Amino acid sequence: MKILPVLILLNIIHSTEYSPNVNNSDEIDQFILRISNRYSIQIPHTLFSKPMHAYEISKFLGKVDSLDKSGLLTIQESYRLRNLKKIFNDKRSIFKWYKKEWNTENYINLSFKGIVLPFYRKYADIHLKGTISPQFSGKLGQLSYFSEINIWTEYQSDTSFKFSTYEPYDGNPYNLFGRTKQSSIRSSDMFRGGIFFRVKRFEFETAVDYLKQGPVFYFPLTFSGGTLPVTYFRARMDLYLLQYIHTFGLLRTQKDKPKYFYTHRLDFSLMNKKAICGINAVI
């Protein structure tokens, strides 16, 4: 009975890549599609079944880096490549901790984003939004994990926000600034987190994150990657030219009314994995 836990631990400690979930980003998607179309590089297999994972993007950037060293990329492409490499290859963080004996690495980071949109119609207006995101990620052998909270505050001089309904179909819930029935300032926070395990051609993950199935991008679609984070479990089987993805989880279309969803997806790789065709079934 004492041998079994030791064997399981040795299997988990076996070396693998740092592979936490990556937050959806139009900038990353556009870069991947541009490079793939221009230079015939294989598309990461989770581009249309997100969230993606760090090891896939690092692998893709490694191929693009060889093009950059050959002088084939444009100035703009080289600039974007360097920025993405700093994030995914250098694992830029404010604190990191390694332990080789356990094959573990951990990172703590803090990001800040700000948007300023001044404009003039019949009168001058301004929109301001600031986001702070504490992040923790790491791996232990074949197990990767991540946790992140996005906290944002928004001001719109030409808008009076009313109380949030806290209904998911109305978008992100928020709080008003001050004890008023309406305000031009609102704030909110959103959690993401989960664990990911990969062994050979099988991947398993459970998380609270943004889901995306296929190339859809319209906000009202549940699996567009733009709606609220979903609690789910996902299994993926890679058969080289064919991939099967099964996902199930908790879907809250209305507050206090839990429902469940089940999705099946088959991805077919064409033209030496430079194009992906998919079939979805959602229950």
PDB file of N, CA and C in Angstrom, residues 18 38 41 193 233 238 254 273:
ATOM      1  N   TYR A  18       5.974  23.847 -18.885  1.00  0.00           N
ATOM      2  CA  TYR A  18       5.131  24.766 -18.118  1.00  0.00           C
ATOM      3  C   TYR A  18       3.905  25.074 -18.975  1.00  0.00           C
ATOM      4  N   ARG A  38       1.055  33.441 -43.796  1.00  0.00           N
ATOM      5  CA  ARG A  38       2.155  33.983 -44.604  1.00  0.00           C
ATOM      6  C   ARG A  38       3.302  32.997 -44.783  1.00  0.00           C
ATOM      7  N   ILE A  41       3.098  27.908 -41.305  1.00  0.00           N
ATOM      8  CA  ILE A  41       3.471  27.263 -40.044  1.00  0.00           C
ATOM      9  C   ILE A  41       2.224  26.641 -39.417  1.00  0.00           C
ATOM     10  N   GLY A 193      -9.000  30.483 -12.861  1.00  0.00           N
ATOM     11  CA  GLY A 193      -8.070  29.577 -12.190  1.00  0.00           C
ATOM     12  C   GLY A 193      -8.330  28.144 -12.602  1.00  0.00           C
ATOM     13  N   PHE A 233     -14.846  20.906 -16.909  1.00  0.00           N
ATOM     14  CA  PHE A 233     -13.808  19.876 -17.000  1.00  0.00           C
ATOM     15  C   PHE A 233     -13.673  19.511 -18.473  1.00  0.00           C
ATOM     16  N   ASP A 238      -5.451  13.346 -28.692  1.00  0.00           N
ATOM     17  CA  ASP A 238      -4.773  13.729 -29.922  1.00  0.00           C
ATOM     18  C   ASP A 238      -4.421  12.476 -30.719  1.00  0.00           C
ATOM     19  N   GLN A 254     -28.919  32.143 -15.812  1.00  0.00           N
ATOM     20  CA  GLN A 254     -29.546  33.074 -14.893  1.00  0.00           C
ATOM     21  C   GLN A 254     -29.007  32.787 -13.492  1.00  0.00           C
ATOM     22  N   LYS A 273      -1.494  20.120 -41.244  1.00  0.00           N
ATOM     23  CA  LYS A 273      -1.860  20.829 -40.021  1.00  0.00           C
ATOM     24  C   LYS A 273      -1.811  22.347 -40.155  1.00  0.00           C
TER      25      LYS A 273
END
